[in-house]
Amino acid sequence: MSSHHIVRDDQEPALIIANGAECHPELLGQLLEWSPWVVVLDSAIERVLQYNIKVDVLLGDFDRDFDPNVYLESQFPLEIVHAPDQNKTDLEKAFDYLIEKGFPAVNVVWATGKRADHTMINLTTLATYRDQLKVVIHDDHSKVHLLPRSFKKWYPAGTKLSLIPLGLAEGITTQNLQYPLNNDSLQLGYRNGNSNAVLQDGLVCIEHERGDLLLMECVD
């Protein structure tokens, strides 16, 4: 796999490679192609380098005797960001770094799978950054992002969509879904909107008045 695209445009989404289960190389390559900046979370670096990816930033708390300096020569120029704050995950620290650098959006891979607690925290963290950074988490079966209050997107009929609330989400109204919602509420653990589907080719409209709502575009 080649390194990411030579074009540097801060309006394109950056890419964070976390340390969960790996996605298919084809998906990784698609995300790398136009990504202007690649951030790798510390413990994933050895797996990332096996794909011949040029890394821009290596970030983490660098615990367990991890020495980031050994990658300086092979990945030159490499920015090393030591982020020891134990009150935040490495993924949150990477989001903070990109916000400080002025990036408006980021794609994230390898953030799901493996440990269930890491997967859950990574997904729920999206609510914290609602007004600061547009985040999309990708894996081989799902594309996950936090919905704005009003959302419209064209989908082919049959596309599987799940609406997952982070806590309580209220005033949800949908159009062009097999199981419509009309000013309804969803609450995590009690009523979720999983395994819905697009009714016919065309725009899907989703609005919600309060709370945080994840949209998951899913494939089996």
PDB file of C-alpha atoms in Angstrom:
ATOM      1  CA  MET A   1       0.000   0.000   0.000  1.00  0.00           C
ATOM      2  CA  SER A   2       1.363   3.396  -0.928  1.00  0.00           C
ATOM      3  CA  SER A   3       1.606   6.296   1.463  1.00  0.00           C
ATOM      4  CA  HIS A   4      -1.148   8.889   1.596  1.00  0.00           C
ATOM      5  CA  HIS A   5      -1.767  11.446  -1.148  1.00  0.00           C
ATOM      6  CA  ILE A   6       0.822  14.142  -1.730  1.00  0.00           C
ATOM      7  CA  VAL A   7      -1.793  16.911  -1.861  1.00  0.00           C
ATOM      8  CA  ARG A   8      -2.016  18.852   1.407  1.00  0.00           C
ATOM      9  CA  ASP A   9      -5.353  20.540   1.880  1.00  0.00           C
ATOM     10  CA  ASP A  10      -6.501  21.186   5.421  1.00  0.00           C
ATOM     11  CA  GLN A  11     -10.121  21.165   4.226  1.00  0.00           C
ATOM     12  CA  GLU A  12      -9.866  17.447   3.528  1.00  0.00           C
ATOM     13  CA  PRO A  13     -10.438  15.133   6.510  1.00  0.00           C
ATOM     14  CA  ALA A  14      -7.381  14.053   8.434  1.00  0.00           C
ATOM     15  CA  LEU A  15      -7.041  10.355   9.246  1.00  0.00           C
ATOM     16  CA  ILE A  16      -6.567   8.823  12.688  1.00  0.00           C
ATOM     17  CA  ILE A  17      -5.438   5.215  12.885  1.00  0.00           C
ATOM     18  CA  ALA A  18      -6.285   3.898  16.343  1.00  0.00           C
ATOM     19  CA  ASN A  19      -5.325   0.567  17.898  1.00  0.00           C
ATOM     20  CA  GLY A  20      -8.397  -1.621  17.533  1.00  0.00           C
ATOM     21  CA  ALA A  21      -9.188  -4.268  14.925  1.00  0.00           C
ATOM     22  CA  GLU A  22      -7.754  -3.621  11.477  1.00  0.00           C
ATOM     23  CA  CYS A  23     -10.042  -2.833   8.567  1.00  0.00           C
ATOM     24  CA  HIS A  24      -9.652  -4.223   5.053  1.00  0.00           C
ATOM     25  CA  PRO A  25      -6.625  -2.723   3.248  1.00  0.00           C
ATOM     26  CA  GLU A  26      -8.901  -1.467   0.449  1.00  0.00           C
ATOM     27  CA  LEU A  27     -10.876   0.697   2.882  1.00  0.00           C
ATOM     28  CA  LEU A  28      -7.691   1.979   4.459  1.00  0.00           C
ATOM     29  CA  GLY A  29      -6.306   2.847   1.024  1.00  0.00           C
ATOM     30  CA  GLN A  30      -9.456   4.741   0.046  1.00  0.00           C
ATOM     31  CA  LEU A  31      -9.274   6.880   3.168  1.00  0.00           C
ATOM     32  CA  LEU A  32      -5.560   7.501   2.767  1.00  0.00           C
ATOM     33  CA  GLU A  33      -5.808   8.605  -0.857  1.00  0.00           C
ATOM     34  CA  TRP A  34      -6.949  12.153  -0.139  1.00  0.00           C
ATOM     35  CA  SER A  35      -6.047  12.486   3.518  1.00  0.00           C
ATOM     36  CA  PRO A  36      -3.755  15.475   4.154  1.00  0.00           C
ATOM     37  CA  TRP A  37      -2.578  14.312   7.583  1.00  0.00           C
ATOM     38  CA  VAL A  38      -2.183  10.893   9.194  1.00  0.00           C
ATOM     39  CA  VAL A  39      -2.141  10.555  12.973  1.00  0.00           C
ATOM     40  CA  VAL A  40      -1.280   7.178  14.498  1.00  0.00           C
ATOM     41  CA  LEU A  41      -1.963   6.287  18.122  1.00  0.00           C
ATOM     42  CA  ASP A  42       1.184   4.983  19.718  1.00  0.00           C
ATOM     43  CA  SER A  43       0.724   1.232  20.093  1.00  0.00           C
ATOM     44  CA  ALA A  44      -0.579   0.842  16.529  1.00  0.00           C
ATOM     45  CA  ILE A  45       2.572   2.129  14.854  1.00  0.00           C
ATOM     46  CA  GLU A  46       4.215  -1.235  14.128  1.00  0.00           C
ATOM     47  CA  ARG A  47       1.057  -2.574  12.473  1.00  0.00           C
ATOM     48  CA  VAL A  48       0.663   0.642  10.475  1.00  0.00           C
ATOM     49  CA  LEU A  49       4.209   0.554   9.147  1.00  0.00           C
ATOM     50  CA  GLN A  50       3.588  -2.908   7.701  1.00  0.00           C
ATOM     51  CA  TYR A  51       1.302  -1.157   5.185  1.00  0.00           C
ATOM     52  CA  ASN A  52       4.070   1.217   4.039  1.00  0.00           C
ATOM     53  CA  ILE A  53       2.112   4.255   5.205  1.00  0.00           C
ATOM     54  CA  LYS A  54       3.819   7.601   5.700  1.00  0.00           C
ATOM     55  CA  VAL A  55       2.898   8.781   9.203  1.00  0.00           C
ATOM     56  CA  ASP A  56       2.774  12.500  10.001  1.00  0.00           C
ATOM     57  CA  VAL A  57       2.088  12.351  13.739  1.00  0.00           C
ATOM     58  CA  LEU A  58       2.713   9.681  16.368  1.00  0.00           C
ATOM     59  CA  LEU A  59       0.628  10.495  19.440  1.00  0.00           C
ATOM     60  CA  GLY A  60       0.004   8.905  22.802  1.00  0.00           C
ATOM     61  CA  ASP A  61       1.035   8.554  26.419  1.00  0.00           C
ATOM     62  CA  PHE A  62       3.943   6.295  25.391  1.00  0.00           C
ATOM     63  CA  ASP A  63       3.656   4.063  28.442  1.00  0.00           C
ATOM     64  CA  ARG A  64       4.908   0.475  28.764  1.00  0.00           C
ATOM     65  CA  ASP A  65       8.482   1.543  27.893  1.00  0.00           C
ATOM     66  CA  PHE A  66       7.367   2.680  24.431  1.00  0.00           C
ATOM     67  CA  ASP A  67      10.081   4.729  22.690  1.00  0.00           C
ATOM     68  CA  PRO A  68       8.672   6.872  19.848  1.00  0.00           C
ATOM     69  CA  ASN A  69      12.075   8.218  18.873  1.00  0.00           C
ATOM     70  CA  VAL A  70      13.043   4.991  17.114  1.00  0.00           C
ATOM     71  CA  TYR A  71      10.654   5.990  14.280  1.00  0.00           C
ATOM     72  CA  LEU A  72      12.050   9.472  13.684  1.00  0.00           C
ATOM     73  CA  GLU A  73      14.470   8.492  10.935  1.00  0.00           C
ATOM     74  CA  SER A  74      12.274   6.088   8.950  1.00  0.00           C
ATOM     75  CA  GLN A  75       9.250   8.431   9.097  1.00  0.00           C
ATOM     76  CA  PHE A  76      11.037  11.767   8.714  1.00  0.00           C
ATOM     77  CA  PRO A  77       9.603  14.327   9.109  1.00  0.00           C
ATOM     78  CA  LEU A  78       7.608  12.855  11.982  1.00  0.00           C
ATOM     79  CA  GLU A  79       5.947  14.910  14.710  1.00  0.00           C
ATOM     80  CA  ILE A  80       5.908  13.166  18.072  1.00  0.00           C
ATOM     81  CA  VAL A  81       3.158  14.321  20.426  1.00  0.00           C
ATOM     82  CA  HIS A  82       3.493  13.114  24.003  1.00  0.00           C
ATOM     83  CA  ALA A  83       0.034  13.311  25.595  1.00  0.00           C
ATOM     84  CA  PRO A  84       0.221  11.835  29.110  1.00  0.00           C
ATOM     85  CA  ASP A  85      -3.191  13.047  30.406  1.00  0.00           C
ATOM     86  CA  GLN A  86      -4.801   9.941  31.897  1.00  0.00           C
ATOM     87  CA  ASN A  87      -8.212  11.631  32.063  1.00  0.00           C
ATOM     88  CA  LYS A  88      -8.572  11.338  28.288  1.00  0.00           C
ATOM     89  CA  THR A  89      -8.209   8.469  25.848  1.00  0.00           C
ATOM     90  CA  ASP A  90      -5.557   8.644  23.152  1.00  0.00           C
ATOM     91  CA  LEU A  91      -8.344   9.098  20.608  1.00  0.00           C
ATOM     92  CA  GLU A  92      -9.665  12.149  22.465  1.00  0.00           C
ATOM     93  CA  LYS A  93      -6.132  13.548  22.609  1.00  0.00           C
ATOM     94  CA  ALA A  94      -5.841  13.083  18.844  1.00  0.00           C
ATOM     95  CA  PHE A  95      -9.131  14.950  18.347  1.00  0.00           C
ATOM     96  CA  ASP A  96      -7.803  17.781  20.526  1.00  0.00           C
ATOM     97  CA  TYR A  97      -4.599  17.897  18.482  1.00  0.00           C
ATOM     98  CA  LEU A  98      -6.499  18.197  15.190  1.00  0.00           C
ATOM     99  CA  ILE A  99      -8.808  20.891  16.553  1.00  0.00           C
ATOM    100  CA  GLU A 100      -5.773  22.888  17.659  1.00  0.00           C
ATOM    101  CA  LYS A 101      -4.308  22.485  14.161  1.00  0.00           C
ATOM    102  CA  GLY A 102      -7.514  23.780  12.604  1.00  0.00           C
ATOM    103  CA  PHE A 103      -8.770  20.620  10.909  1.00  0.00           C
ATOM    104  CA  PRO A 104     -12.564  20.668  10.408  1.00  0.00           C
ATOM    105  CA  ALA A 105     -13.028  16.913   9.956  1.00  0.00           C
ATOM    106  CA  VAL A 106     -11.413  13.543  10.522  1.00  0.00           C
ATOM    107  CA  ASN A 107     -11.924   9.921   9.503  1.00  0.00           C
ATOM    108  CA  VAL A 108     -11.027   7.270  12.083  1.00  0.00           C
ATOM    109  CA  VAL A 109     -10.143   3.622  11.483  1.00  0.00           C
ATOM    110  CA  TRP A 110      -9.124   0.753  13.756  1.00  0.00           C
ATOM    111  CA  ALA A 111     -11.250   2.271  16.541  1.00  0.00           C
ATOM    112  CA  THR A 112     -13.697  -0.636  16.883  1.00  0.00           C
ATOM    113  CA  GLY A 113     -13.302  -4.346  17.476  1.00  0.00           C
ATOM    114  CA  LYS A 114     -10.971  -5.964  19.994  1.00  0.00           C
ATOM    115  CA  ARG A 115     -11.919  -4.682  23.459  1.00  0.00           C
ATOM    116  CA  ALA A 116     -15.611  -3.867  23.878  1.00  0.00           C
ATOM    117  CA  ASP A 117     -14.938  -1.082  26.386  1.00  0.00           C
ATOM    118  CA  HIS A 118     -12.611   0.703  23.963  1.00  0.00           C
ATOM    119  CA  THR A 119     -15.174   0.414  21.166  1.00  0.00           C
ATOM    120  CA  MET A 120     -17.974   1.822  23.313  1.00  0.00           C
ATOM    121  CA  ILE A 121     -15.903   4.724  24.630  1.00  0.00           C
ATOM    122  CA  ASN A 122     -14.653   5.602  21.138  1.00  0.00           C
ATOM    123  CA  LEU A 123     -18.202   5.764  19.791  1.00  0.00           C
ATOM    124  CA  THR A 124     -19.691   7.704  22.684  1.00  0.00           C
ATOM    125  CA  THR A 125     -16.819  10.222  22.582  1.00  0.00           C
ATOM    126  CA  LEU A 126     -18.270  11.642  19.355  1.00  0.00           C
ATOM    127  CA  ALA A 127     -20.856  13.557  21.384  1.00  0.00           C
ATOM    128  CA  THR A 128     -18.146  15.484  23.224  1.00  0.00           C
ATOM    129  CA  TYR A 129     -16.834  16.917  19.956  1.00  0.00           C
ATOM    130  CA  ARG A 130     -20.202  17.744  18.363  1.00  0.00           C
ATOM    131  CA  ASP A 131     -19.418  21.434  17.838  1.00  0.00           C
ATOM    132  CA  GLN A 132     -15.667  21.167  17.322  1.00  0.00           C
ATOM    133  CA  LEU A 133     -14.871  18.449  14.804  1.00  0.00           C
ATOM    134  CA  LYS A 134     -16.751  16.378  12.246  1.00  0.00           C
ATOM    135  CA  VAL A 135     -15.818  12.772  13.026  1.00  0.00           C
ATOM    136  CA  VAL A 136     -16.611   9.619  11.037  1.00  0.00           C
ATOM    137  CA  ILE A 137     -15.570   6.212  12.380  1.00  0.00           C
ATOM    138  CA  HIS A 138     -15.133   3.511   9.738  1.00  0.00           C
ATOM    139  CA  ASP A 139     -14.726  -0.249   9.831  1.00  0.00           C
ATOM    140  CA  ASP A 140     -15.465  -3.033   7.360  1.00  0.00           C
ATOM    141  CA  HIS A 141     -19.143  -3.197   8.328  1.00  0.00           C
ATOM    142  CA  SER A 142     -20.091   0.268   9.548  1.00  0.00           C
ATOM    143  CA  LYS A 143     -19.684   3.984   9.004  1.00  0.00           C
ATOM    144  CA  VAL A 144     -20.626   5.901  12.145  1.00  0.00           C
ATOM    145  CA  HIS A 145     -21.101   9.594  12.743  1.00  0.00           C
ATOM    146  CA  LEU A 146     -22.990  11.928  15.042  1.00  0.00           C
ATOM    147  CA  LEU A 147     -26.067  13.452  13.447  1.00  0.00           C
ATOM    148  CA  PRO A 148     -26.654  17.197  13.292  1.00  0.00           C
ATOM    149  CA  ARG A 149     -30.120  18.366  14.295  1.00  0.00           C
ATOM    150  CA  SER A 150     -31.217  18.181  10.646  1.00  0.00           C
ATOM    151  CA  PHE A 151     -29.697  15.614   8.273  1.00  0.00           C
ATOM    152  CA  LYS A 152     -30.372  14.791   4.605  1.00  0.00           C
ATOM    153  CA  LYS A 153     -28.538  12.326   2.375  1.00  0.00           C
ATOM    154  CA  TRP A 154     -29.334  10.289  -0.736  1.00  0.00           C
ATOM    155  CA  TYR A 155     -29.251   6.511  -0.284  1.00  0.00           C
ATOM    156  CA  PRO A 156     -30.209   3.556  -2.480  1.00  0.00           C
ATOM    157  CA  ALA A 157     -33.201   1.507  -1.379  1.00  0.00           C
ATOM    158  CA  GLY A 158     -32.427  -1.181   1.141  1.00  0.00           C
ATOM    159  CA  THR A 159     -29.420   0.546   2.702  1.00  0.00           C
ATOM    160  CA  LYS A 160     -29.278  -0.496   6.351  1.00  0.00           C
ATOM    161  CA  LEU A 161     -29.260   2.406   8.775  1.00  0.00           C
ATOM    162  CA  SER A 162     -29.272   2.292  12.551  1.00  0.00           C
ATOM    163  CA  LEU A 163     -30.099   5.209  14.822  1.00  0.00           C
ATOM    164  CA  ILE A 164     -28.384   4.772  18.171  1.00  0.00           C
ATOM    165  CA  PRO A 165     -28.968   7.370  20.900  1.00  0.00           C
ATOM    166  CA  LEU A 166     -26.203   8.330  23.300  1.00  0.00           C
ATOM    167  CA  GLY A 167     -28.417   8.483  26.348  1.00  0.00           C
ATOM    168  CA  LEU A 168     -31.775  10.028  25.486  1.00  0.00           C
ATOM    169  CA  ALA A 169     -32.554  11.589  22.103  1.00  0.00           C
ATOM    170  CA  GLU A 170     -35.929  13.281  21.659  1.00  0.00           C
ATOM    171  CA  GLY A 171     -38.101  14.772  18.941  1.00  0.00           C
ATOM    172  CA  ILE A 172     -36.863  12.373  16.250  1.00  0.00           C
ATOM    173  CA  THR A 173     -38.655  12.493  12.897  1.00  0.00           C
ATOM    174  CA  THR A 174     -37.579  10.536   9.812  1.00  0.00           C
ATOM    175  CA  GLN A 175     -38.553  10.324   6.161  1.00  0.00           C
ATOM    176  CA  ASN A 176     -37.950   7.457   3.705  1.00  0.00           C
ATOM    177  CA  LEU A 177     -37.146   4.789   6.279  1.00  0.00           C
ATOM    178  CA  GLN A 178     -38.890   1.427   6.509  1.00  0.00           C
ATOM    179  CA  TYR A 179     -39.714   2.022  10.174  1.00  0.00           C
ATOM    180  CA  PRO A 180     -40.484   5.756  10.426  1.00  0.00           C
ATOM    181  CA  LEU A 181     -40.245   7.864  13.541  1.00  0.00           C
ATOM    182  CA  ASN A 182     -42.579  10.808  14.129  1.00  0.00           C
ATOM    183  CA  ASN A 183     -41.516  13.075  16.985  1.00  0.00           C
ATOM    184  CA  ASP A 184     -40.365   9.965  18.856  1.00  0.00           C
ATOM    185  CA  SER A 185     -37.705   9.360  21.493  1.00  0.00           C
ATOM    186  CA  LEU A 186     -34.938   6.785  21.627  1.00  0.00           C
ATOM    187  CA  GLN A 187     -33.017   5.873  24.756  1.00  0.00           C
ATOM    188  CA  LEU A 188     -29.890   3.755  24.925  1.00  0.00           C
ATOM    189  CA  GLY A 189     -30.604   0.384  26.494  1.00  0.00           C
ATOM    190  CA  TYR A 190     -34.369   0.846  26.338  1.00  0.00           C
ATOM    191  CA  ARG A 191     -35.376   1.777  22.811  1.00  0.00           C
ATOM    192  CA  ASN A 192     -32.902   1.893  19.953  1.00  0.00           C
ATOM    193  CA  GLY A 193     -33.414   2.426  16.233  1.00  0.00           C
ATOM    194  CA  ASN A 194     -31.183  -0.362  15.015  1.00  0.00           C
ATOM    195  CA  SER A 195     -31.549  -2.262  11.723  1.00  0.00           C
ATOM    196  CA  ASN A 196     -33.784   0.190   9.935  1.00  0.00           C
ATOM    197  CA  ALA A 197     -33.570   0.460   6.137  1.00  0.00           C
ATOM    198  CA  VAL A 198     -34.050   2.962   3.333  1.00  0.00           C
ATOM    199  CA  LEU A 199     -37.509   2.571   1.808  1.00  0.00           C
ATOM    200  CA  GLN A 200     -36.746   3.726  -1.744  1.00  0.00           C
ATOM    201  CA  ASP A 201     -33.965   5.366  -3.733  1.00  0.00           C
ATOM    202  CA  GLY A 202     -33.760   8.983  -2.665  1.00  0.00           C
ATOM    203  CA  LEU A 203     -33.187  11.371   0.202  1.00  0.00           C
ATOM    204  CA  VAL A 204     -33.371  10.171   3.774  1.00  0.00           C
ATOM    205  CA  CYS A 205     -34.260  12.974   6.174  1.00  0.00           C
ATOM    206  CA  ILE A 206     -33.627  12.685   9.910  1.00  0.00           C
ATOM    207  CA  GLU A 207     -34.315  15.429  12.418  1.00  0.00           C
ATOM    208  CA  HIS A 208     -34.003  15.420  16.189  1.00  0.00           C
ATOM    209  CA  GLU A 209     -34.627  18.212  18.665  1.00  0.00           C
ATOM    210  CA  ARG A 210     -32.598  17.188  21.715  1.00  0.00           C
ATOM    211  CA  GLY A 211     -29.858  14.783  22.704  1.00  0.00           C
ATOM    212  CA  ASP A 212     -27.135  13.006  20.745  1.00  0.00           C
ATOM    213  CA  LEU A 213     -27.916  10.515  17.998  1.00  0.00           C
ATOM    214  CA  LEU A 214     -25.497   8.317  16.083  1.00  0.00           C
ATOM    215  CA  LEU A 215     -26.181   7.244  12.510  1.00  0.00           C
ATOM    216  CA  MET A 216     -24.638   3.911  11.539  1.00  0.00           C
ATOM    217  CA  GLU A 217     -24.539   2.989   7.860  1.00  0.00           C
ATOM    218  CA  CYS A 218     -24.180  -0.780   8.015  1.00  0.00           C
ATOM    219  CA  VAL A 219     -23.359  -3.692   5.738  1.00  0.00           C
ATOM    220  CA  ASP A 220     -23.420  -7.361   6.734  1.00  0.00           C
TER     221      ASP A 220
END
